[in-house]
Coordinates of C-alpha atoms (C1' of nucleotides) in Angstrom, one line a residue:
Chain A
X1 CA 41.1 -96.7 -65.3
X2 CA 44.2 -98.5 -63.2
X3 CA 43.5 -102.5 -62.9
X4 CA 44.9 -103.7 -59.8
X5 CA 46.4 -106.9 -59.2
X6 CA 47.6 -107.0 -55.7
X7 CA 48.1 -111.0 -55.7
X8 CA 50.6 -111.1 -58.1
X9 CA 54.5 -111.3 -57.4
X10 CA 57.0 -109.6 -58.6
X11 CA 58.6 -111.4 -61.7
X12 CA 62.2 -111.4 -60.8
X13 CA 64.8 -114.3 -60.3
X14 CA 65.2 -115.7 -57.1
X15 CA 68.6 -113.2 -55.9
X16 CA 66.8 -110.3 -56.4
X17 CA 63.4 -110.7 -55.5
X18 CA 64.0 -109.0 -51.4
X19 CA 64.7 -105.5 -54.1
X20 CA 61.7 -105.7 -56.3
X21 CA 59.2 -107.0 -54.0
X22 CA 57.6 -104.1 -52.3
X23 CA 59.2 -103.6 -48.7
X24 CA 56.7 -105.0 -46.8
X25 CA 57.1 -102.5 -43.6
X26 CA 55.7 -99.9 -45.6
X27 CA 53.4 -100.7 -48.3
X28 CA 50.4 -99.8 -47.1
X29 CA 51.2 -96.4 -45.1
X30 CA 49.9 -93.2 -46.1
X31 CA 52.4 -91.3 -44.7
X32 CA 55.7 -90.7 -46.2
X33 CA 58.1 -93.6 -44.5
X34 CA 60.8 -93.3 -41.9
X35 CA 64.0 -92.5 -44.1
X36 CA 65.8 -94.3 -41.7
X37 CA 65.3 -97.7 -43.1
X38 CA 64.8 -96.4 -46.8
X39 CA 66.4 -98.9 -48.7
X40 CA 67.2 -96.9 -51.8
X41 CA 67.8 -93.4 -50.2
X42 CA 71.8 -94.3 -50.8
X43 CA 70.8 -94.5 -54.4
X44 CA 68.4 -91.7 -54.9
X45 CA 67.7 -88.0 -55.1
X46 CA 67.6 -88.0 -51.1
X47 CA 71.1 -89.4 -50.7
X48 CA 72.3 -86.1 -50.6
X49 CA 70.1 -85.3 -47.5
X50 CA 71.9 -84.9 -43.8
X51 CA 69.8 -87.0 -41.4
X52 CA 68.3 -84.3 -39.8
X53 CA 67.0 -82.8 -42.8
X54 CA 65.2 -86.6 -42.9
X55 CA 62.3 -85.0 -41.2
X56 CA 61.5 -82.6 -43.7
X57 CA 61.7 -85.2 -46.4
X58 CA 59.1 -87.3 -44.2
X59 CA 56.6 -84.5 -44.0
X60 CA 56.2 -83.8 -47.9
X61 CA 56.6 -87.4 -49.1
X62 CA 53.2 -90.1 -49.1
X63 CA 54.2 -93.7 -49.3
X64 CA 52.6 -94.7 -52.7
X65 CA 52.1 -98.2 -54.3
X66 CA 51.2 -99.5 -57.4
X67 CA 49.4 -102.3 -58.7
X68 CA 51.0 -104.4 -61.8
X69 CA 49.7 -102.8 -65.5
X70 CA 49.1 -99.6 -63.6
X71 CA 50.1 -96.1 -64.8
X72 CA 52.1 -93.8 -62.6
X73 CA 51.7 -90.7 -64.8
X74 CA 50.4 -90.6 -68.8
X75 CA 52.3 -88.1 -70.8
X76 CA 49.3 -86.0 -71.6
X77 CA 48.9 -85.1 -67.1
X78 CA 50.0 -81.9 -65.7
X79 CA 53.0 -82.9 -63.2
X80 CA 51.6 -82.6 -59.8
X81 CA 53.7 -84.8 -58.3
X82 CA 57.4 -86.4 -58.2
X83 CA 57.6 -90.1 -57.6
X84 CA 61.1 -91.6 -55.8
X85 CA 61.0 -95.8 -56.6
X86 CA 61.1 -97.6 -53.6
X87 CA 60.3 -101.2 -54.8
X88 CA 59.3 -102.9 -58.4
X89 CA 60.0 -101.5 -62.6
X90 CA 58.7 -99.4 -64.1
X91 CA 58.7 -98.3 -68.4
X92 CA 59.1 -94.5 -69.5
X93 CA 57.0 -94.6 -72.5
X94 CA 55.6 -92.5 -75.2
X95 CA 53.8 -93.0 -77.6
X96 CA 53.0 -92.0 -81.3
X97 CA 49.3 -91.4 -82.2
X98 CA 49.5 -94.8 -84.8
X99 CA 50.5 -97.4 -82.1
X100 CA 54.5 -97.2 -82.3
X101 CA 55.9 -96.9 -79.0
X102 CA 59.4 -96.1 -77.8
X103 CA 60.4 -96.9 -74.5
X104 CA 62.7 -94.5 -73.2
X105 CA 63.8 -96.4 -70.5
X106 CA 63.2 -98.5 -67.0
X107 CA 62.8 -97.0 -64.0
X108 CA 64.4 -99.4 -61.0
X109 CA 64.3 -98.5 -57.0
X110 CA 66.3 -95.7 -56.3
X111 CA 65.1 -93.6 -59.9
X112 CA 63.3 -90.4 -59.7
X113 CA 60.5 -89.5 -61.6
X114 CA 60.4 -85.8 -62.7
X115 CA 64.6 -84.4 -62.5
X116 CA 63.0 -82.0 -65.2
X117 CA 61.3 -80.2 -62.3
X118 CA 59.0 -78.7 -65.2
X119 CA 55.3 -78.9 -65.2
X120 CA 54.2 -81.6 -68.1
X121 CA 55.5 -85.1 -68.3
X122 CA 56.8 -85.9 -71.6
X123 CA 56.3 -89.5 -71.0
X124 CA 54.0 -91.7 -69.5
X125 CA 55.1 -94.4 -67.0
X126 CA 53.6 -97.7 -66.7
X127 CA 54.5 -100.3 -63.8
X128 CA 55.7 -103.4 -64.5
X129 CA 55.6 -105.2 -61.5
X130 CA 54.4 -104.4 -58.3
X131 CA 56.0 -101.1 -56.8
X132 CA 56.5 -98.8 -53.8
X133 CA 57.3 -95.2 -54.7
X134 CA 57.4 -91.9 -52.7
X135 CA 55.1 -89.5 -53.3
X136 CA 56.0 -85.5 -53.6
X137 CA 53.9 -82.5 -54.2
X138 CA 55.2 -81.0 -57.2
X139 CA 54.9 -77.7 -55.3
X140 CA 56.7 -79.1 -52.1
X141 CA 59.5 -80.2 -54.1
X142 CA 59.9 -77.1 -56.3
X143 CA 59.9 -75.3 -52.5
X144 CA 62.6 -77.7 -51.4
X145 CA 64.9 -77.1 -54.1
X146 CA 64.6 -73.1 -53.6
X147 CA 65.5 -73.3 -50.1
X148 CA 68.3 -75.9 -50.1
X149 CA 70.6 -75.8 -53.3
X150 CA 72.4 -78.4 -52.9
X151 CA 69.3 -80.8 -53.0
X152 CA 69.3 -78.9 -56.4
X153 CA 72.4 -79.7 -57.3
X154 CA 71.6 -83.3 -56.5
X155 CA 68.9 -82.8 -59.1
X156 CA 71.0 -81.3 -61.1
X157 CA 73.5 -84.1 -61.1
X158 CA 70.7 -87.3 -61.6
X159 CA 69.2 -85.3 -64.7
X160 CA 72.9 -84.6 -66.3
X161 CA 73.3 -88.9 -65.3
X162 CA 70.0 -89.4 -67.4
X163 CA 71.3 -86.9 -70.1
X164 CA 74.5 -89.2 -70.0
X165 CA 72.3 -92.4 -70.7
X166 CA 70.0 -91.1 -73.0
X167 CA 73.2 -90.3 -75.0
X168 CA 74.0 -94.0 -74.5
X169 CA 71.3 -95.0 -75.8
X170 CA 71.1 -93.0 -79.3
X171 CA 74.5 -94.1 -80.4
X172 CA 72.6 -97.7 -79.5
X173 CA 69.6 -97.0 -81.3
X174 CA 70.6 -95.2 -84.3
X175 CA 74.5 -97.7 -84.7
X176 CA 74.6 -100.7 -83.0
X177 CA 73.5 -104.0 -85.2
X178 CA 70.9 -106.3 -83.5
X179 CA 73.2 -108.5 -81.6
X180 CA 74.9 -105.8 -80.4
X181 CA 71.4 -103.6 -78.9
X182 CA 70.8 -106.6 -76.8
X183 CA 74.2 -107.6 -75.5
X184 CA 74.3 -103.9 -74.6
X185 CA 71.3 -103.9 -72.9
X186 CA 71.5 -107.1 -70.8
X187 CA 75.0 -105.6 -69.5
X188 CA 73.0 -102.5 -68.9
X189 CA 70.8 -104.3 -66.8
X190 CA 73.2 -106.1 -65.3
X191 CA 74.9 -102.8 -63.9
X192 CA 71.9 -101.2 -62.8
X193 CA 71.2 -104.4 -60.5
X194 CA 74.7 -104.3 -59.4
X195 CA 74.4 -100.7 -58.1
X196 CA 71.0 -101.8 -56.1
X197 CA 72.0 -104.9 -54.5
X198 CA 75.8 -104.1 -54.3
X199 CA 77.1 -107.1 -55.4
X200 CA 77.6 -108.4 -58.7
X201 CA 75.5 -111.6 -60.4
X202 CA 75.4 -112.9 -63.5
X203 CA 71.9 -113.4 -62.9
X204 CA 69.9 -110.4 -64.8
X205 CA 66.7 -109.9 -63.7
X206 CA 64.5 -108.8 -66.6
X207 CA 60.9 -108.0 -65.6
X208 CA 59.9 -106.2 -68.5
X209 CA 58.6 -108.2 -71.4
X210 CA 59.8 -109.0 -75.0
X211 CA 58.1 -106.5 -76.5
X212 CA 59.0 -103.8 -74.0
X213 CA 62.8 -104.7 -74.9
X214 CA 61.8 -104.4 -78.5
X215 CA 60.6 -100.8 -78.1
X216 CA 63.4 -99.8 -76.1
X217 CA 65.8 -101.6 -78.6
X218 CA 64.3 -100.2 -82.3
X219 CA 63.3 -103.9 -82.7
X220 CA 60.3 -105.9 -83.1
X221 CA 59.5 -109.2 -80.8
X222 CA 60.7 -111.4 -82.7
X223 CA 64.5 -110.1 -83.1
X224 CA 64.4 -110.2 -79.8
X225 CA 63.6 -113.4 -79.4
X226 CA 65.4 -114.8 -81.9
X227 CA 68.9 -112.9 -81.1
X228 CA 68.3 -113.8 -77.3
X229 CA 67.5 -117.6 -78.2
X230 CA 70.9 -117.6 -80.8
X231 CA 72.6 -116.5 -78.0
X232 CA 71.6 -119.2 -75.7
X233 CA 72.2 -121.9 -78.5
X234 CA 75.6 -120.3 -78.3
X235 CA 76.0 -120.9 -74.6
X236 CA 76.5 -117.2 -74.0
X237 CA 73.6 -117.1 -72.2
X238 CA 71.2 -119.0 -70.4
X239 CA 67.4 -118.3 -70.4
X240 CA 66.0 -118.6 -66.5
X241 CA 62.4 -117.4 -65.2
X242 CA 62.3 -113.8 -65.4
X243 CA 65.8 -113.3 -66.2
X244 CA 69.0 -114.6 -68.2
X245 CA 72.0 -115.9 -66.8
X246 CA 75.0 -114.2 -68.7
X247 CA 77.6 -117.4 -69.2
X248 CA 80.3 -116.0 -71.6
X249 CA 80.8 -112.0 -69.8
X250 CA 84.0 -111.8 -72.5
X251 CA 81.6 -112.0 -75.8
X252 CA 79.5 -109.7 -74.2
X253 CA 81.9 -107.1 -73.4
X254 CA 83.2 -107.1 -76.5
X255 CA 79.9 -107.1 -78.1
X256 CA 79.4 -103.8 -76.5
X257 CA 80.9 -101.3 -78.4
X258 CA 80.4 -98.2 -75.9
X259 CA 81.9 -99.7 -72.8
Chain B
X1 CA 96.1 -81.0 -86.2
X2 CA 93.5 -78.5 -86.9
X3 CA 93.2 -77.2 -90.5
X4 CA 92.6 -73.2 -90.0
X5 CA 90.8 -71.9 -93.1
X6 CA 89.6 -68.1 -91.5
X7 CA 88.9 -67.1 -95.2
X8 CA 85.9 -69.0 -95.7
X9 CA 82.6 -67.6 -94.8
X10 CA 79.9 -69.8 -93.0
X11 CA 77.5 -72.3 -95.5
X12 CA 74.1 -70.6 -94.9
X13 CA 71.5 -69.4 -96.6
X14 CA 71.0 -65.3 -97.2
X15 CA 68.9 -64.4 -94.4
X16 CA 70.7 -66.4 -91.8
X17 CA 74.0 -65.5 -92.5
X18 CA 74.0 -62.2 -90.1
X19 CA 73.5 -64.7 -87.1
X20 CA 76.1 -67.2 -88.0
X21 CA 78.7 -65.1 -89.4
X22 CA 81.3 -64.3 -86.2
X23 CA 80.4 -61.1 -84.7
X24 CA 82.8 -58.3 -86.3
X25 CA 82.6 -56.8 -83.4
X26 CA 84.0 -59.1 -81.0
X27 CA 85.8 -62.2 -82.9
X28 CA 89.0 -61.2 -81.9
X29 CA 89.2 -59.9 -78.3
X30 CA 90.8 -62.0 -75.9
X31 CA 88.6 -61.1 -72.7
X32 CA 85.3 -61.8 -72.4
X33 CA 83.0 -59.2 -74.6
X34 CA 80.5 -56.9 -73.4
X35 CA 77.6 -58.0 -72.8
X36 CA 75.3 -55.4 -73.4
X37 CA 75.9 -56.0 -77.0
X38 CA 75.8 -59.6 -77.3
X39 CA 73.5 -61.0 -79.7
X40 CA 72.6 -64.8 -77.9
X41 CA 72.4 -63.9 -74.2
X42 CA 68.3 -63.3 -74.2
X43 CA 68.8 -67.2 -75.6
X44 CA 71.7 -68.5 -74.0
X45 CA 72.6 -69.5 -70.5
X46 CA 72.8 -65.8 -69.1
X47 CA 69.5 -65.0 -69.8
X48 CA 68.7 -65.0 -66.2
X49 CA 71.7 -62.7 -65.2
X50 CA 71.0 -59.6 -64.3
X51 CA 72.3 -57.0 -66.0
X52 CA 74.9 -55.9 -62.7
X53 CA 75.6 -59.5 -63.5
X54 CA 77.4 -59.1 -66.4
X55 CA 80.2 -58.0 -65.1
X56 CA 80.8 -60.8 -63.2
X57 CA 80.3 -63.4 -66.5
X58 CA 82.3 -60.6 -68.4
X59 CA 85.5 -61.2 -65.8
X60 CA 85.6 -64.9 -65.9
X61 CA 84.5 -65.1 -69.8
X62 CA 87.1 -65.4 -73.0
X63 CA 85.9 -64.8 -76.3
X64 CA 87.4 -67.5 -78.4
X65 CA 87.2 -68.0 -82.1
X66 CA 87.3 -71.7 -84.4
X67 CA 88.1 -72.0 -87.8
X68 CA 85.5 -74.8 -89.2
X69 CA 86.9 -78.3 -88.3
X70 CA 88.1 -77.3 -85.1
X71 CA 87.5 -79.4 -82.6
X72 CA 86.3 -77.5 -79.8
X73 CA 86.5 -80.5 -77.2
X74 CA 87.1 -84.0 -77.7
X75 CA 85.2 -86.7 -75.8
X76 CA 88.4 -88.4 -74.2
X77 CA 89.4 -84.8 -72.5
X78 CA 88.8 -84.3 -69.4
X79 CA 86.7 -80.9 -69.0
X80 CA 88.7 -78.2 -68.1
X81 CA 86.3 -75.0 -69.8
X82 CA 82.7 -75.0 -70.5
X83 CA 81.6 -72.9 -74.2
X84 CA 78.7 -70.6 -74.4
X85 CA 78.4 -70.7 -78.7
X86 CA 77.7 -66.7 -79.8
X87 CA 77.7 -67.2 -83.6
X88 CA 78.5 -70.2 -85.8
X89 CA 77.5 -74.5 -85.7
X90 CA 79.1 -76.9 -84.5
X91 CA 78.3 -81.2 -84.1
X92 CA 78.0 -83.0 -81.2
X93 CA 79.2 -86.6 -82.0
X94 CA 80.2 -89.8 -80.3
X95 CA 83.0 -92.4 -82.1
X96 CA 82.6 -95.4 -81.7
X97 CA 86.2 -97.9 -82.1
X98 CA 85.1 -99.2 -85.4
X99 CA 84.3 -95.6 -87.3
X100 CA 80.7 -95.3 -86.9
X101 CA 79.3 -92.3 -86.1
X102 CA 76.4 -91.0 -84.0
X103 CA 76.1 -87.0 -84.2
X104 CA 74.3 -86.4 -80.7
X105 CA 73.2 -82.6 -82.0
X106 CA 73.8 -79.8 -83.5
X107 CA 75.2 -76.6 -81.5
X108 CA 73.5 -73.5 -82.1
X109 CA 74.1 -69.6 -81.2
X110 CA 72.6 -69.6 -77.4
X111 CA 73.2 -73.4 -76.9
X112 CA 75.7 -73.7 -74.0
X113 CA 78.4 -76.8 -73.7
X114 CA 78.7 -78.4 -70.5
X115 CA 75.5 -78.2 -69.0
X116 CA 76.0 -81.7 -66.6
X117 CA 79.0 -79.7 -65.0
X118 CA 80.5 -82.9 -64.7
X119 CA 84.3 -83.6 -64.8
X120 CA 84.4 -85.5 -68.1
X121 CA 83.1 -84.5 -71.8
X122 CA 81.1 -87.4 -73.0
X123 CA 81.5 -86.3 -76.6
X124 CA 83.5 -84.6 -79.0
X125 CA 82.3 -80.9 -80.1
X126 CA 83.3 -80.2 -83.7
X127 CA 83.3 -77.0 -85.7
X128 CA 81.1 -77.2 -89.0
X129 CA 81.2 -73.2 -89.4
X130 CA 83.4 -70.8 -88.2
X131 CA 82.5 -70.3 -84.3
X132 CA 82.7 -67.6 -81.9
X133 CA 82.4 -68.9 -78.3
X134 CA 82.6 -67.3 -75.1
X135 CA 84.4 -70.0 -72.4
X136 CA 84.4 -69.8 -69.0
X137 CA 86.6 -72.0 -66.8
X138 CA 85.2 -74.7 -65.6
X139 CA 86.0 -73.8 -61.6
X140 CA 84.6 -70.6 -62.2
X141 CA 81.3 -71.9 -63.4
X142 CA 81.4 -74.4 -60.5
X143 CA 81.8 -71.5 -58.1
X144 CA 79.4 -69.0 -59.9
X145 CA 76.6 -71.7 -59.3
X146 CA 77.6 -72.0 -55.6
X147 CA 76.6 -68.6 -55.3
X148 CA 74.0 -67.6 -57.4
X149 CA 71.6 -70.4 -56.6
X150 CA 69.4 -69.0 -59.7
X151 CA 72.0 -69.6 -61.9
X152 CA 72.1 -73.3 -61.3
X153 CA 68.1 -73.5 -61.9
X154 CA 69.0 -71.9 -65.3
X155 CA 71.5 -74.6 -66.0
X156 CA 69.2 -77.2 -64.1
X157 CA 66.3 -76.1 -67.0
X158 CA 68.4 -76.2 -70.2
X159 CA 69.7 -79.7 -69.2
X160 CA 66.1 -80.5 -68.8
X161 CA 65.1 -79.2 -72.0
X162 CA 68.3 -80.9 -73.5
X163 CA 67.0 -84.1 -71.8
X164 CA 64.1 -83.7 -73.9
X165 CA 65.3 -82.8 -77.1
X166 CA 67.3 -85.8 -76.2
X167 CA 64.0 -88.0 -76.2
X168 CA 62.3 -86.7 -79.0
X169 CA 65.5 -88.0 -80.7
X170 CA 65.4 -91.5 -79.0
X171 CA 62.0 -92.0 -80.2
X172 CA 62.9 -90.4 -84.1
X173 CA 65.9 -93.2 -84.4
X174 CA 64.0 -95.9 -82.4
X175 CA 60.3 -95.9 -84.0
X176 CA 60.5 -93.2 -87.4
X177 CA 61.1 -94.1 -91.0
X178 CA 63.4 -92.6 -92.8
X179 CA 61.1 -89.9 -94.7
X180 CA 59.6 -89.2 -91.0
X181 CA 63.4 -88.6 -89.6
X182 CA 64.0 -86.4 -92.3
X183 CA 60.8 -84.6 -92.1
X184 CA 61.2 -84.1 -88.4
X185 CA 64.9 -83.0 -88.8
X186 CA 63.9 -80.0 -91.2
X187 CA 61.2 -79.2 -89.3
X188 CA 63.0 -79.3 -85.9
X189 CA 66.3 -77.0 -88.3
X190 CA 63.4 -74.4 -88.6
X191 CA 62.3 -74.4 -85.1
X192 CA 65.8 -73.7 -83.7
X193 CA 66.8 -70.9 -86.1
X194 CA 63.3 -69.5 -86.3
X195 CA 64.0 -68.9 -82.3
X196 CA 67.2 -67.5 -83.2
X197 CA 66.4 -65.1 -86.0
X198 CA 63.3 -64.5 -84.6
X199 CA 61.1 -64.7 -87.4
X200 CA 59.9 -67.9 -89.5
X201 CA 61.2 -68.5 -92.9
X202 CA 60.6 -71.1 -95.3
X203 CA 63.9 -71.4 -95.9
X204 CA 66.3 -73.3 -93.4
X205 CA 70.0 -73.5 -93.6
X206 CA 71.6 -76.6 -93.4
X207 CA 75.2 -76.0 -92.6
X208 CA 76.1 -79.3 -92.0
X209 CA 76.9 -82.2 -94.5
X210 CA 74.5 -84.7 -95.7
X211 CA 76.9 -87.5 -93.4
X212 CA 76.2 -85.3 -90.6
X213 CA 72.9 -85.4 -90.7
X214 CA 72.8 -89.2 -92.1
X215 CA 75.2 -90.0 -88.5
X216 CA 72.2 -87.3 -86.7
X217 CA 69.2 -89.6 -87.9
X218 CA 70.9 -93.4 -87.6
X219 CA 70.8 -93.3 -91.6
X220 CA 73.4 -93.5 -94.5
X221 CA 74.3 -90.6 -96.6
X222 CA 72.9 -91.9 -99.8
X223 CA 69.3 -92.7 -98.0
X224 CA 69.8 -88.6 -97.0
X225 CA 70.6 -87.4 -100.3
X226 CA 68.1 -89.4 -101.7
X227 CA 65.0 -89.0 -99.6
X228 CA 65.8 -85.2 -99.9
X229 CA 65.9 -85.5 -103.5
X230 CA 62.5 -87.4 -103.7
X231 CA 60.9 -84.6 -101.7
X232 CA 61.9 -82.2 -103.9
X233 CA 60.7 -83.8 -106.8
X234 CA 57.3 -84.2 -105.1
X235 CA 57.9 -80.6 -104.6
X236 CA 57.5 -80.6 -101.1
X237 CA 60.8 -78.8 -100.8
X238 CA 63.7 -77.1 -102.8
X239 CA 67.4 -77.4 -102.5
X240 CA 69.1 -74.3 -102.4
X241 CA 72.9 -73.2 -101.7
X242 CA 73.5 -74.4 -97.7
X243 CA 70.3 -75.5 -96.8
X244 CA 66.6 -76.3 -98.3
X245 CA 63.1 -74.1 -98.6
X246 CA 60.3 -75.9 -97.9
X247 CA 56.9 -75.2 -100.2
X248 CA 54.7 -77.7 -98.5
X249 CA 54.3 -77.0 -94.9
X250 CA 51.3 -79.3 -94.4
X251 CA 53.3 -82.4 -95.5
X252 CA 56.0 -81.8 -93.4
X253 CA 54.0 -81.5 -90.7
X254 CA 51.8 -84.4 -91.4
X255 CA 54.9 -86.3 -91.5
X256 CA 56.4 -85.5 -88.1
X257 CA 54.5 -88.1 -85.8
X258 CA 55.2 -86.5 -82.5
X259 CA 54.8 -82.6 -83.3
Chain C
dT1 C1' 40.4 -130.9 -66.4
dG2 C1' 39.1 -127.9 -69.9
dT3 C1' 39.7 -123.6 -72.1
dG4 C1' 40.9 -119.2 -73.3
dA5 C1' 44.2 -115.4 -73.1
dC6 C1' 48.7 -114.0 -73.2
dG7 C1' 53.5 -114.0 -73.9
dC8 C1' 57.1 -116.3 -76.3
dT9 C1' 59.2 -118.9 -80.0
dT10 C1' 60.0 -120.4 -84.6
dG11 C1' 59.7 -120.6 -89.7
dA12 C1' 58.8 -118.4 -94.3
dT13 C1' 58.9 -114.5 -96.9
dC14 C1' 59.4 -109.6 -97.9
dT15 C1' 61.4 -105.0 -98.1
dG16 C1' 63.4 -100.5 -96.5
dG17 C1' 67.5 -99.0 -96.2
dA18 C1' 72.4 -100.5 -96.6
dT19 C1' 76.1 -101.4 -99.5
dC20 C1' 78.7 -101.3 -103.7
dA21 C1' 80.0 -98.6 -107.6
dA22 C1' 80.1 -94.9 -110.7
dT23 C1' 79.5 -90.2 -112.1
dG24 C1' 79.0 -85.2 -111.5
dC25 C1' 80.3 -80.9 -109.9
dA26 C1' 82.3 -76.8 -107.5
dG27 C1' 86.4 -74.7 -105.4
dG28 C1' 91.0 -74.5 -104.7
dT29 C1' 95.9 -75.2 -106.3
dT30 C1' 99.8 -75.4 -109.6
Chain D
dA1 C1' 93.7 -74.6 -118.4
dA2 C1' 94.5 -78.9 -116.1
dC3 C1' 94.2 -81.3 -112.0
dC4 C1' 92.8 -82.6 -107.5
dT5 C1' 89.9 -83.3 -103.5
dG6 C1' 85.8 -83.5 -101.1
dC7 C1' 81.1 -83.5 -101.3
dA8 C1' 76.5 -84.9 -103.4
dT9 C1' 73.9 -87.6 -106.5
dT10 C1' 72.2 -91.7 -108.8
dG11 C1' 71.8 -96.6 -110.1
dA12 C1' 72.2 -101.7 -109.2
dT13 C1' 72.2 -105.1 -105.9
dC14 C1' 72.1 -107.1 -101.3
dC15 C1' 70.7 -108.4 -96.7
dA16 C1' 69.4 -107.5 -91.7
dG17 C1' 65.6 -107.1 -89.6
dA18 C1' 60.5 -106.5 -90.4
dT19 C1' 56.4 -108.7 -91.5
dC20 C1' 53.2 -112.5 -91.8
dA21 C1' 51.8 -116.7 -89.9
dA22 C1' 51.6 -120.7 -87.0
dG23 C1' 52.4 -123.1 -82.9
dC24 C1' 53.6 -123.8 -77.9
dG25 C1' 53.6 -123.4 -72.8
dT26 C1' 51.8 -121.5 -68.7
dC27 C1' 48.5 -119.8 -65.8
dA28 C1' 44.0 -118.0 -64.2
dC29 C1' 39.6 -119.3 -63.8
dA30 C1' 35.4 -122.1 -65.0

DNA sequence: TGTGACGCTTGATCTGGATCAATGCAGGTT
DNA sequence: AACCTGCATTGATCCAGATCAAGCGTCACA
């Protein structure tokens, strides 16, 4: 039951809005695109490809997109298919049988849905603006990796980077003191932008809502508001649409325990 | 500065101790052991060898013993061996500047250490039993999985699998309440040696410290002790020497939101 | 130009788990 | 036996962040 809302924009500030917005030469295509002008394939699983093993690539992969609020996967599907993010956010989500939810993360262009190569999704992911993904066959994939290890070991390598994070993010969720979740995260985001557009703003881009920060964090909505808004009155940050500018990158930094 | 203290025998409960206690066998050899007898390989990372295999791991393997509150690795070294633990526990933890601690996990007989293959530790491994381990240099491992393309799909799938544990854990110290992370903990103890042993006891050993687990579950030590000490006087569980029995499956269960 | 839905903010109050502070207890050492 | 050291337990108190409860602004659509 996907509701589609094709109309709306991507919610991004203004210097990243050519990433998010879905690229508009191949949108609509059923076929898998020409990986010549991939925009993310220097980021993703297929930057490990030689161009003439682009061809392959083309013939497995379906140019997919999603509509705002729709779900790529749920956590209860069989995996039938691997998605590589061409354009837009999405959340990695799951859910316990009261209501809580944890979100386990944000998937940005360039991220790979389904490293595990396994058969069950343990989360569900929902989009949160507009996106573009590739589309695999599970089974073409699985094929792929057989034939040519090192596109393996280029698996093998982004799932040991998500181990890495996932790490990050326990000593966040089960250590770090309010202030010191969020000033983490926005520097998070920050970096992940950085690696995308190659250059680095103190605009962050944050698409995902309040509550979605909240339930990545181990916070509620209103911690996050209020740390975000204390923050501001502290001119360490200022609030723009669909983002924050960071103004004080030294408090930040050594807000951030970690790095 | 390690503190050697051989004489002690590992902290677990009566039907356990067989598994943790170091092989007599093979704690003392300097090459690799044979592994026709050893006990973890149907669990650890050379499951999938075949057994003219073994004398390949056999020539590039070490059999080296800790004394508990060894440090195995620490997360500033660069990686230079990878372990394969064959009897014993160790913690995975991450400091941060300020003393906190977050225990990642807990290393088990079969669990291997240094799945990612990556250059750099990104935590310290510490003894909490004495340990048998067999290592492997790290070049060899790289060049074993150049070859033996099946070997790096084993490694690929217990990263996965650690990827998920990994989750499960982001959502217990993002969303759970304290009784729930404790709940889930002893459950997910049982679990892990029940796949060990073989067999499913009531009773699981907890050869770690109550800070341990309080730095495992994002809680303090005196919310542990406590919490544990409630159950038991609801009778859910009992404390016994290393570890606890449980006597009221159902609630545990009940309790554990995601199993 | 209303109006209703939704996401965000802000204030008041509450509470689960942290912090502070003893005490107990088992093993190892002199 | 006396002493020490490192856990684990238990009680008293505190507080960061949750919960409860309004409001506010924006946007889609009537």
């Amino acid at each position: 039951m996907l509701k589609v809302n094709e109309t709306k924009t991507p919610q991004t500030v203004a210097d990243h809005a050519q990433i998010v917005r879905p690229h508009p030469h191949c949108a609509h295509h059923i076929k898998g695109d020409d990986c010549r002008v991939c925009q993310v394939r220097p980021l993703g699983i297929c930057a490990v490809l030689e161009p003439d093993e682009w061809a392959t690539i083309e013939q497995i992969s379906q140019t997919v997109p999603f509509a705002e609020r729709d779900t790529l996967v749920s956590e209860t599907d069989d995996c039938t298919h691997f998605y590589s993010i061409t354009a837009g956010v999405a959340r990695l989500i799951r859910h316990l049988p009261d209501g809580r939810r944890q979100v386990m993360g944000f998937a940005l262009p360039g991220d790979f849905l389904g490293l595990s190569l396994g058969k069950a999704w343990s989360f569900s992911v929902e989009a949160i603006t507009p996106m573009t993904t590739c589309r695999f066959a599970r089974h073409a994939i699985v094929q792929l990796v057989d034939q040519k290890p090192h596109f393996l070991m280029r698996m093998h390598e982004m799932a040991s980077a998500e181990l890495n994070l996932a790490q990050d993010h326990m000593v966040l969720l089960g250590r770090l003191t309010a202030e010191e979740k969020i000033g983490t995260f926005l520097l998070e985001m920050r970096r992940r932008w950085a690696r995308i557009d190659g250059h680095t703003s103190q605009n962050v881009p944050l698409p995902m809502g309040r509550q979605d920060i909240a339930d990545y964090l181990g916070l509620t909505i209103e911690t996050v508001s209020r740390t975000i808004n204390q923050m501001q009155r502290a001119r360490h940050l200022v609030i723009v649409p669909d983002g924050i500018r960071l103004m004080d990158a030294a408090y930040f930094e050594h807000l951030s325990p970690s790095v």
